[in-house]
Amino acid sequence: MTLRQIVLDTETTGLSVDEGHRVIEIGCLEIRDRRLTGQKFHRYLNPEREIDAGALEVHGISRAQLNDAPRFADVVVEFIEFVRGAELIIHNAPFDVGFIDGELGRLGSAWGRLADYCTVQDTLLMARELHPGQRNSLDALCKRYEIENAHRTLHG
């Protein structure tokens, strides 16, 4: 049986789903049997709301850049089909999953939750188990495992 994993990350308008913040970017890369396949899902999304200044500083995506982007509702079928049956690999999974579940919830209860379509592995939890008491941000992990990320100026 082929192991199918999807590495997923989101960017958002702010930090709290409960305050009405929305997903503005979803990026996914497919891995089969521990090898990148070249298949990806990447969309910028119109959040239909303003982006907090703090979030803008982190990812650099402005509201004006998203005016002509599709809404989550416009890409949900394609997104669900891409992740269906896979194991998602997400750093700080509760954050991303919470936002995706929030977007699904806005579309109605028939859409359920992300866990209805796939499983999730949280790499932050894994890192904390492997490196207790140490910094386990993506930047800290890149440094620890000697992964070059100097080209990266913004999160995303």
CSV table of N, CA and C in Angstrom, one decimal:
chain,number,residue,atom,x,y,z
A,1,MET,N,0.8,-1.2,0.0
A,1,MET,CA,0.0,0.0,0.0
A,1,MET,C,0.9,1.2,0.0
A,2,THR,N,0.5,2.2,-0.8
A,2,THR,CA,1.3,3.4,-0.9
A,2,THR,C,0.9,4.4,0.2
A,3,LEU,N,2.0,4.9,0.9
A,3,LEU,CA,1.8,5.9,1.9
A,3,LEU,C,1.6,7.3,1.3
A,4,ARG,N,0.5,7.9,1.4
A,4,ARG,CA,0.2,9.2,0.8
A,4,ARG,C,0.2,10.2,2.0
A,5,GLN,N,1.1,11.2,1.9
A,5,GLN,CA,1.1,12.3,2.9
A,5,GLN,C,1.0,13.6,2.2
A,6,ILE,N,0.4,14.6,2.9
A,6,ILE,CA,0.3,16.0,2.3
A,6,ILE,C,0.9,16.9,3.4
A,7,VAL,N,1.9,17.6,3.0
A,7,VAL,CA,2.5,18.7,3.9
A,7,VAL,C,1.6,19.9,3.7
A,8,LEU,N,1.0,20.5,4.7
A,8,LEU,CA,0.1,21.6,4.6
A,8,LEU,C,0.5,22.7,5.5
A,9,ASP,N,0.2,23.9,5.0
A,9,ASP,CA,0.4,25.2,5.8
A,9,ASP,C,-0.7,26.1,5.3
A,10,THR,N,-1.1,27.0,6.2
A,10,THR,CA,-2.0,28.0,5.9
A,10,THR,C,-1.5,29.4,6.4
A,11,GLU,N,-2.0,30.4,5.8
A,11,GLU,CA,-1.8,31.8,6.3
A,11,GLU,C,-3.2,32.4,6.5
A,12,THR,N,-3.3,33.2,7.5
A,12,THR,CA,-4.6,33.7,8.0
A,12,THR,C,-4.6,35.2,8.1
A,13,THR,N,-5.8,35.8,8.4
A,13,THR,CA,-5.9,37.2,8.6
A,13,THR,C,-5.6,37.6,10.0
A,14,GLY,N,-5.4,36.6,10.9
A,14,GLY,CA,-5.1,36.9,12.3
A,14,GLY,C,-5.0,35.6,13.0
A,15,LEU,N,-5.0,35.7,14.3
A,15,LEU,CA,-4.7,34.5,15.1
A,15,LEU,C,-5.9,33.7,15.7
A,16,SER,N,-7.1,34.3,15.6
A,16,SER,CA,-8.2,33.6,16.2
A,16,SER,C,-9.4,33.4,15.3
A,17,VAL,N,-9.8,32.2,15.1
A,17,VAL,CA,-11.0,31.8,14.4
A,17,VAL,C,-12.2,32.4,15.1
A,18,ASP,N,-12.2,32.3,16.4
A,18,ASP,CA,-13.3,32.8,17.2
A,18,ASP,C,-13.6,34.3,17.0
A,19,GLU,N,-12.6,35.1,16.6
A,19,GLU,CA,-12.7,36.5,16.3
A,19,GLU,C,-13.1,36.7,14.8
A,20,GLY,N,-13.4,35.7,14.1
A,20,GLY,CA,-13.8,35.8,12.7
A,20,GLY,C,-12.6,35.9,11.7
A,21,HIS,N,-11.4,35.5,12.2
A,21,HIS,CA,-10.3,35.5,11.2
A,21,HIS,C,-10.4,34.4,10.2
A,22,ARG,N,-9.9,34.5,9.1
A,22,ARG,CA,-10.1,33.6,7.9
A,22,ARG,C,-8.8,33.2,7.3
A,23,VAL,N,-8.8,32.1,6.6
A,23,VAL,CA,-7.7,31.6,5.8
A,23,VAL,C,-7.5,32.4,4.6
A,24,ILE,N,-6.3,32.8,4.3
A,24,ILE,CA,-6.0,33.6,3.1
A,24,ILE,C,-5.0,32.8,2.1
A,25,GLU,N,-4.4,31.8,2.6
A,25,GLU,CA,-3.5,31.0,1.8
A,25,GLU,C,-3.5,29.6,2.3
A,26,ILE,N,-3.6,28.6,1.3
A,26,ILE,CA,-3.4,27.2,1.6
A,26,ILE,C,-2.4,26.7,0.7
A,27,GLY,N,-1.4,26.0,1.3
A,27,GLY,CA,-0.3,25.4,0.4
A,27,GLY,C,-0.1,24.0,0.8
A,28,CYS,N,-0.2,23.1,-0.1
A,28,CYS,CA,0.0,21.6,0.1
A,28,CYS,C,0.9,21.0,-0.9
A,29,LEU,N,1.8,20.1,-0.4
A,29,LEU,CA,2.7,19.3,-1.3
A,29,LEU,C,2.4,17.9,-1.0
A,30,GLU,N,2.3,17.1,-2.0
A,30,GLU,CA,2.0,15.6,-1.9
A,30,GLU,C,3.3,14.8,-1.8
A,31,ILE,N,3.4,13.9,-0.9
A,31,ILE,CA,4.5,12.9,-0.7
A,31,ILE,C,3.9,11.5,-0.8
A,32,ARG,N,4.5,10.7,-1.7
A,32,ARG,CA,4.1,9.3,-1.7
A,32,ARG,C,5.3,8.4,-1.4
A,33,ASP,N,5.2,7.5,-0.5
A,33,ASP,CA,6.3,6.7,-0.1
A,33,ASP,C,7.5,7.5,0.2
A,34,ARG,N,7.3,8.6,0.9
A,34,ARG,CA,8.4,9.5,1.4
A,34,ARG,C,9.2,10.2,0.3
A,35,ARG,N,8.5,10.4,-0.9
A,35,ARG,CA,9.1,11.1,-2.0
A,35,ARG,C,8.1,12.2,-2.5
A,36,LEU,N,8.6,13.4,-2.7
A,36,LEU,CA,7.7,14.4,-3.3
A,36,LEU,C,7.3,14.0,-4.7
A,37,THR,N,6.0,14.2,-5.0
A,37,THR,CA,5.5,13.7,-6.3
A,37,THR,C,5.4,14.9,-7.3
A,38,GLY,N,5.5,16.1,-6.8
A,38,GLY,CA,5.3,17.2,-7.7
A,38,GLY,C,3.9,17.7,-7.7
A,39,GLN,N,3.0,16.9,-7.2
A,39,GLN,CA,1.6,17.4,-7.1
A,39,GLN,C,1.4,18.4,-5.9
A,40,LYS,N,0.7,19.4,-6.2
A,40,LYS,CA,0.5,20.4,-5.1
A,40,LYS,C,-0.9,21.1,-5.3
A,41,PHE,N,-1.3,21.6,-4.2
A,41,PHE,CA,-2.5,22.5,-4.1
A,41,PHE,C,-2.1,23.8,-3.5
A,42,HIS,N,-2.2,24.9,-4.2
A,42,HIS,CA,-1.9,26.2,-3.6
A,42,HIS,C,-2.9,27.2,-4.1
A,43,ARG,N,-3.5,27.9,-3.2
A,43,ARG,CA,-4.5,28.9,-3.5
A,43,ARG,C,-4.3,30.1,-2.5
A,44,TYR,N,-4.4,31.3,-3.0
A,44,TYR,CA,-4.6,32.5,-2.2
A,44,TYR,C,-6.1,32.6,-2.2
A,45,LEU,N,-6.7,33.1,-1.1
A,45,LEU,CA,-8.1,33.2,-0.9
A,45,LEU,C,-8.5,34.6,-0.4
A,46,ASN,N,-9.6,35.0,-1.0
A,46,ASN,CA,-10.2,36.3,-0.6
A,46,ASN,C,-10.9,36.1,0.8
A,47,PRO,N,-10.5,36.7,1.8
A,47,PRO,CA,-11.1,36.5,3.1
A,47,PRO,C,-12.3,37.3,3.4
A,48,GLU,N,-12.6,38.2,2.5
A,48,GLU,CA,-13.8,39.1,2.7
A,48,GLU,C,-13.8,39.8,4.0
A,49,ARG,N,-12.6,40.2,4.5
A,49,ARG,CA,-12.4,40.9,5.7
A,49,ARG,C,-11.0,41.5,5.7
A,50,GLU,N,-10.7,42.4,6.6
A,50,GLU,CA,-9.3,43.0,6.7
A,50,GLU,C,-8.3,42.0,7.3
A,51,ILE,N,-7.1,42.3,7.1
A,51,ILE,CA,-6.0,41.5,7.7
A,51,ILE,C,-5.4,42.3,8.8
A,52,ASP,N,-5.2,41.6,9.9
A,52,ASP,CA,-4.6,42.3,11.1
A,52,ASP,C,-3.1,42.7,10.7
A,53,ALA,N,-2.7,43.8,11.3
A,53,ALA,CA,-1.3,44.3,11.0
A,53,ALA,C,-0.3,43.3,11.4
A,54,GLY,N,-0.5,42.7,12.5
A,54,GLY,CA,0.5,41.7,13.0
A,54,GLY,C,0.6,40.5,12.0
A,55,ALA,N,-0.5,40.1,11.5
A,55,ALA,CA,-0.5,39.0,10.5
A,55,ALA,C,0.2,39.4,9.2
A,56,LEU,N,-0.1,40.6,8.8
A,56,LEU,CA,0.6,41.1,7.6
A,56,LEU,C,2.1,41.2,7.7
A,57,GLU,N,2.6,41.5,8.9
A,57,GLU,CA,4.0,41.6,9.2
A,57,GLU,C,4.6,40.2,9.1
A,58,VAL,N,3.9,39.1,9.4
A,58,VAL,CA,4.4,37.8,9.4
A,58,VAL,C,4.4,37.2,8.0
A,59,HIS,N,3.3,37.4,7.2
A,59,HIS,CA,3.3,36.7,5.9
A,59,HIS,C,3.4,37.7,4.7
A,60,GLY,N,3.2,39.0,4.9
A,60,GLY,CA,3.3,39.9,3.8
A,60,GLY,C,2.2,39.9,2.8
A,61,ILE,N,1.1,39.3,3.1
A,61,ILE,CA,0.0,39.2,2.1
A,61,ILE,C,-1.0,40.3,2.4
A,62,SER,N,-1.2,41.2,1.5
A,62,SER,CA,-2.1,42.3,1.8
A,62,SER,C,-3.5,42.0,1.3
A,63,ARG,N,-4.5,42.7,1.9
A,63,ARG,CA,-5.9,42.6,1.5
A,63,ARG,C,-6.0,42.9,0.0
A,64,ALA,N,-5.3,43.9,-0.5
A,64,ALA,CA,-5.4,44.3,-1.9
A,64,ALA,C,-5.0,43.2,-2.8
A,65,GLN,N,-4.0,42.4,-2.4
A,65,GLN,CA,-3.5,41.3,-3.2
A,65,GLN,C,-4.6,40.2,-3.4
A,66,LEU,N,-5.5,40.2,-2.5
A,66,LEU,CA,-6.5,39.1,-2.5
A,66,LEU,C,-7.9,39.4,-3.0
A,67,ASN,N,-8.0,40.7,-3.5
A,67,ASN,CA,-9.4,41.1,-4.0
A,67,ASN,C,-9.9,40.3,-5.1
A,68,ASP,N,-9.1,39.8,-6.0
A,68,ASP,CA,-9.6,39.0,-7.1
A,68,ASP,C,-9.4,37.5,-6.9
A,69,ALA,N,-8.9,37.1,-5.7
A,69,ALA,CA,-8.7,35.7,-5.4
A,69,ALA,C,-10.1,35.0,-5.1
A,70,PRO,N,-10.1,33.7,-5.3
A,70,PRO,CA,-11.4,33.0,-5.0
A,70,PRO,C,-11.6,32.9,-3.5
A,71,ARG,N,-12.9,32.7,-3.1
A,71,ARG,CA,-13.2,32.5,-1.7
A,71,ARG,C,-13.0,31.0,-1.4
A,72,PHE,N,-12.9,30.7,-0.1
A,72,PHE,CA,-12.7,29.3,0.3
A,72,PHE,C,-13.8,28.4,-0.3
A,73,ALA,N,-15.1,28.9,-0.3
A,73,ALA,CA,-16.2,28.2,-0.9
A,73,ALA,C,-16.0,27.8,-2.4
A,74,ASP,N,-15.2,28.6,-3.1
A,74,ASP,CA,-14.9,28.4,-4.5
A,74,ASP,C,-13.9,27.2,-4.7
A,75,VAL,N,-13.1,26.9,-3.7
A,75,VAL,CA,-12.1,25.9,-3.9
A,75,VAL,C,-12.2,24.7,-3.0
A,76,VAL,N,-13.3,24.7,-2.2
A,76,VAL,CA,-13.4,23.7,-1.1
A,76,VAL,C,-13.4,22.3,-1.7
A,77,VAL,N,-14.2,22.1,-2.8
A,77,VAL,CA,-14.3,20.7,-3.4
A,77,VAL,C,-12.9,20.3,-3.9
A,78,GLU,N,-12.2,21.1,-4.6
A,78,GLU,CA,-10.9,20.7,-5.1
A,78,GLU,C,-9.9,20.5,-3.9
A,79,PHE,N,-10.0,21.3,-2.9
A,79,PHE,CA,-9.1,21.1,-1.7
A,79,PHE,C,-9.4,19.8,-1.0
A,80,ILE,N,-10.7,19.5,-0.7
A,80,ILE,CA,-11.1,18.2,-0.1
A,80,ILE,C,-10.6,17.0,-0.9
A,81,GLU,N,-10.8,17.1,-2.2
A,81,GLU,CA,-10.4,16.0,-3.0
A,81,GLU,C,-8.9,15.8,-3.0
A,82,PHE,N,-8.1,16.9,-2.9
A,82,PHE,CA,-6.7,16.8,-2.8
A,82,PHE,C,-6.2,16.1,-1.5
A,83,VAL,N,-6.8,16.4,-0.4
A,83,VAL,CA,-6.4,15.9,0.9
A,83,VAL,C,-7.1,14.6,1.3
A,84,ARG,N,-8.2,14.2,0.6
A,84,ARG,CA,-9.0,13.1,1.0
A,84,ARG,C,-8.1,11.8,1.1
A,85,GLY,N,-8.2,11.1,2.2
A,85,GLY,CA,-7.5,9.8,2.4
A,85,GLY,C,-6.0,9.9,2.8
A,86,ALA,N,-5.5,11.1,2.8
A,86,ALA,CA,-4.1,11.3,3.1
A,86,ALA,C,-3.8,11.5,4.6
A,87,GLU,N,-2.6,11.4,5.0
A,87,GLU,CA,-2.1,11.9,6.3
A,87,GLU,C,-1.5,13.3,6.1
A,88,LEU,N,-2.1,14.3,6.8
A,88,LEU,CA,-1.6,15.6,6.7
A,88,LEU,C,-0.5,15.8,7.7
A,89,ILE,N,0.6,16.4,7.2
A,89,ILE,CA,1.7,16.7,8.1
A,89,ILE,C,1.7,18.2,8.2
A,90,ILE,N,1.5,18.7,9.5
A,90,ILE,CA,1.3,20.1,9.7
A,90,ILE,C,2.1,20.5,11.0
A,91,HIS,N,2.8,21.6,10.9
A,91,HIS,CA,3.5,22.1,12.1
A,91,HIS,C,2.6,23.0,12.9
A,92,ASN,N,2.3,22.7,14.1
A,92,ASN,CA,1.3,23.3,15.0
A,92,ASN,C,-0.1,23.1,14.4
A,93,ALA,N,-0.4,21.8,14.2
A,93,ALA,CA,-1.6,21.4,13.5
A,93,ALA,C,-2.9,22.0,14.1
A,94,PRO,N,-3.1,22.2,15.4
A,94,PRO,CA,-4.3,22.7,15.9
A,94,PRO,C,-4.7,24.1,15.3
A,95,PHE,N,-3.6,24.9,15.0
A,95,PHE,CA,-3.9,26.2,14.4
A,95,PHE,C,-4.5,26.1,13.0
A,96,ASP,N,-3.8,25.4,12.1
A,96,ASP,CA,-4.2,25.2,10.8
A,96,ASP,C,-5.6,24.5,10.7
A,97,VAL,N,-5.7,23.4,11.4
A,97,VAL,CA,-6.9,22.6,11.4
A,97,VAL,C,-8.1,23.4,11.9
A,98,GLY,N,-7.8,24.2,13.0
A,98,GLY,CA,-8.9,25.0,13.5
A,98,GLY,C,-9.4,26.0,12.5
A,99,PHE,N,-8.5,26.6,11.7
A,99,PHE,CA,-8.9,27.6,10.7
A,99,PHE,C,-9.6,26.9,9.5
A,100,ILE,N,-9.1,25.7,9.1
A,100,ILE,CA,-9.8,25.0,8.0
A,100,ILE,C,-11.2,24.5,8.5
A,101,ASP,N,-11.3,24.0,9.7
A,101,ASP,CA,-12.6,23.6,10.3
A,101,ASP,C,-13.5,24.8,10.4
A,102,GLY,N,-13.0,26.0,10.7
A,102,GLY,CA,-13.8,27.2,10.7
A,102,GLY,C,-14.3,27.5,9.3
A,103,GLU,N,-13.5,27.4,8.3
A,103,GLU,CA,-14.0,27.6,6.9
A,103,GLU,C,-15.0,26.6,6.5
A,104,LEU,N,-14.8,25.4,6.9
A,104,LEU,CA,-15.8,24.3,6.6
A,104,LEU,C,-17.1,24.6,7.3
A,105,GLY,N,-17.0,25.0,8.5
A,105,GLY,CA,-18.2,25.3,9.3
A,105,GLY,C,-19.0,26.5,8.7
A,106,ARG,N,-18.4,27.5,8.1
A,106,ARG,CA,-19.1,28.6,7.5
A,106,ARG,C,-19.9,28.1,6.3
A,107,LEU,N,-19.5,27.0,5.7
A,107,LEU,CA,-20.2,26.4,4.6
A,107,LEU,C,-21.4,25.5,4.9
A,108,GLY,N,-21.5,25.2,6.2
A,108,GLY,CA,-22.6,24.4,6.7
A,108,GLY,C,-22.1,23.1,7.3
A,109,SER,N,-23.0,22.5,8.1
A,109,SER,CA,-22.6,21.3,8.9
A,109,SER,C,-22.4,20.1,8.0
A,110,ALA,N,-22.9,20.1,6.8
A,110,ALA,CA,-22.7,18.9,5.9
A,110,ALA,C,-21.3,18.8,5.5
A,111,TRP,N,-20.5,19.8,5.6
A,111,TRP,CA,-19.1,19.7,5.2
A,111,TRP,C,-18.2,19.0,6.3
A,112,GLY,N,-18.8,19.0,7.5
A,112,GLY,CA,-18.1,18.3,8.6
A,112,GLY,C,-16.8,19.0,9.0
A,113,ARG,N,-15.8,18.2,9.3
A,113,ARG,CA,-14.5,18.7,9.8
A,113,ARG,C,-13.4,18.1,8.9
A,114,LEU,N,-12.2,18.7,9.0
A,114,LEU,CA,-11.1,18.2,8.2
A,114,LEU,C,-10.8,16.7,8.6
A,115,ALA,N,-11.0,16.3,9.8
A,115,ALA,CA,-10.7,15.0,10.3
A,115,ALA,C,-11.7,14.0,9.6
A,116,ASP,N,-12.7,14.4,9.0
A,116,ASP,CA,-13.7,13.5,8.3
A,116,ASP,C,-13.1,13.1,7.0
A,117,TYR,N,-12.0,13.7,6.5
A,117,TYR,CA,-11.5,13.5,5.2
A,117,TYR,C,-10.1,12.9,5.2
A,118,CYS,N,-9.3,13.1,6.3
A,118,CYS,CA,-7.9,12.7,6.4
A,118,CYS,C,-7.5,12.6,7.8
A,119,THR,N,-6.3,12.2,8.0
A,119,THR,CA,-5.7,12.2,9.4
A,119,THR,C,-4.6,13.3,9.5
A,120,VAL,N,-4.2,13.6,10.7
A,120,VAL,CA,-3.3,14.7,10.9
A,120,VAL,C,-2.2,14.3,11.8
A,121,GLN,N,-0.9,14.6,11.4
A,121,GLN,CA,0.2,14.4,12.2
A,121,GLN,C,0.8,15.8,12.5
A,122,ASP,N,1.0,16.1,13.8
A,122,ASP,CA,1.5,17.5,14.2
A,122,ASP,C,3.0,17.4,14.4
A,123,THR,N,3.8,18.0,13.6
A,123,THR,CA,5.2,18.0,13.7
A,123,THR,C,5.7,18.8,14.9
A,124,LEU,N,4.9,19.8,15.4
A,124,LEU,CA,5.4,20.5,16.5
A,124,LEU,C,5.3,19.6,17.8
A,125,LEU,N,4.3,18.7,17.9
A,125,LEU,CA,4.3,17.8,19.0
A,125,LEU,C,5.4,16.8,18.9
A,126,MET,N,5.7,16.3,17.7
A,126,MET,CA,6.8,15.4,17.4
A,126,MET,C,8.1,16.1,17.9
A,127,ALA,N,8.3,17.3,17.5
A,127,ALA,CA,9.6,18.0,17.8
A,127,ALA,C,9.7,18.2,19.3
A,128,ARG,N,8.6,18.5,20.0
A,128,ARG,CA,8.6,18.7,21.4
A,128,ARG,C,9.0,17.4,22.1
A,129,GLU,N,8.5,16.3,21.6
A,129,GLU,CA,8.9,15.0,22.2
A,129,GLU,C,10.4,14.7,22.0
A,130,LEU,N,10.9,15.0,20.8
A,130,LEU,CA,12.3,14.7,20.4
A,130,LEU,C,13.2,15.7,21.1
A,131,HIS,N,12.8,16.9,21.3
A,131,HIS,CA,13.7,18.0,21.8
A,131,HIS,C,13.0,18.8,23.0
A,132,PRO,N,12.7,18.1,24.1
A,132,PRO,CA,12.0,18.8,25.2
A,132,PRO,C,12.7,19.9,25.7
A,133,GLY,N,12.0,21.0,26.0
A,133,GLY,CA,12.6,22.2,26.6
A,133,GLY,C,13.4,23.1,25.6
A,134,GLN,N,13.4,22.7,24.4
A,134,GLN,CA,14.1,23.5,23.4
A,134,GLN,C,13.1,24.2,22.5
A,135,ARG,N,13.6,25.2,21.7
A,135,ARG,CA,12.7,25.9,20.8
A,135,ARG,C,12.4,24.9,19.6
A,136,ASN,N,11.2,24.9,19.2
A,136,ASN,CA,10.8,23.9,18.1
A,136,ASN,C,10.0,24.6,17.0
A,137,SER,N,10.3,25.9,16.8
A,137,SER,CA,9.7,26.6,15.7
A,137,SER,C,10.3,26.0,14.4
A,138,LEU,N,9.7,26.3,13.3
A,138,LEU,CA,10.3,25.8,12.0
A,138,LEU,C,11.7,26.3,11.8
A,139,ASP,N,11.9,27.6,12.1
A,139,ASP,CA,13.2,28.2,12.0
A,139,ASP,C,14.2,27.5,12.9
A,140,ALA,N,13.8,27.2,14.1
A,140,ALA,CA,14.7,26.5,15.1
A,140,ALA,C,15.0,25.1,14.6
A,141,LEU,N,14.0,24.4,14.0
A,141,LEU,CA,14.2,23.1,13.5
A,141,LEU,C,15.1,23.1,12.3
A,142,CYS,N,15.0,24.1,11.4
A,142,CYS,CA,15.8,24.2,10.3
A,142,CYS,C,17.3,24.3,10.7
A,143,LYS,N,17.5,25.2,11.7
A,143,LYS,CA,18.9,25.4,12.2
A,143,LYS,C,19.4,24.1,12.8
A,144,ARG,N,18.6,23.4,13.6
A,144,ARG,CA,19.0,22.2,14.3
A,144,ARG,C,19.4,21.1,13.4
A,145,TYR,N,18.6,21.0,12.3
A,145,TYR,CA,18.8,19.9,11.3
A,145,TYR,C,19.6,20.4,10.1
A,146,GLU,N,20.2,21.6,10.2
A,146,GLU,CA,21.0,22.1,9.1
A,146,GLU,C,20.3,22.2,7.7
A,147,ILE,N,19.1,22.7,7.8
A,147,ILE,CA,18.3,22.9,6.5
A,147,ILE,C,18.4,24.4,6.2
A,148,GLU,N,18.9,24.7,5.0
A,148,GLU,CA,19.1,26.0,4.6
A,148,GLU,C,17.8,26.7,4.4
A,149,ASN,N,17.6,27.8,5.0
A,149,ASN,CA,16.3,28.6,4.8
A,149,ASN,C,16.6,30.1,4.8
A,150,ALA,N,17.9,30.5,4.5
A,150,ALA,CA,18.2,31.9,4.4
A,150,ALA,C,17.5,32.7,3.4
A,151,HIS,N,17.0,32.0,2.3
A,151,HIS,CA,16.2,32.7,1.3
A,151,HIS,C,14.8,33.1,1.7
A,152,ARG,N,14.4,32.6,2.9
A,152,ARG,CA,13.1,32.9,3.4
A,152,ARG,C,13.1,34.2,4.2
A,153,THR,N,12.3,35.2,3.7
A,153,THR,CA,12.2,36.4,4.5
A,153,THR,C,10.9,36.6,5.2
A,154,LEU,N,9.8,35.9,4.7
A,154,LEU,CA,8.5,36.0,5.3
A,154,LEU,C,8.0,34.6,5.6
A,155,HIS,N,7.1,34.4,6.5
A,155,HIS,CA,6.4,33.1,6.8
A,155,HIS,C,5.5,32.8,5.6
A,156,GLY,N,5.4,31.6,5.2
A,156,GLY,CA,4.5,31.2,4.2
A,156,GLY,C,5.1,30.1,3.3
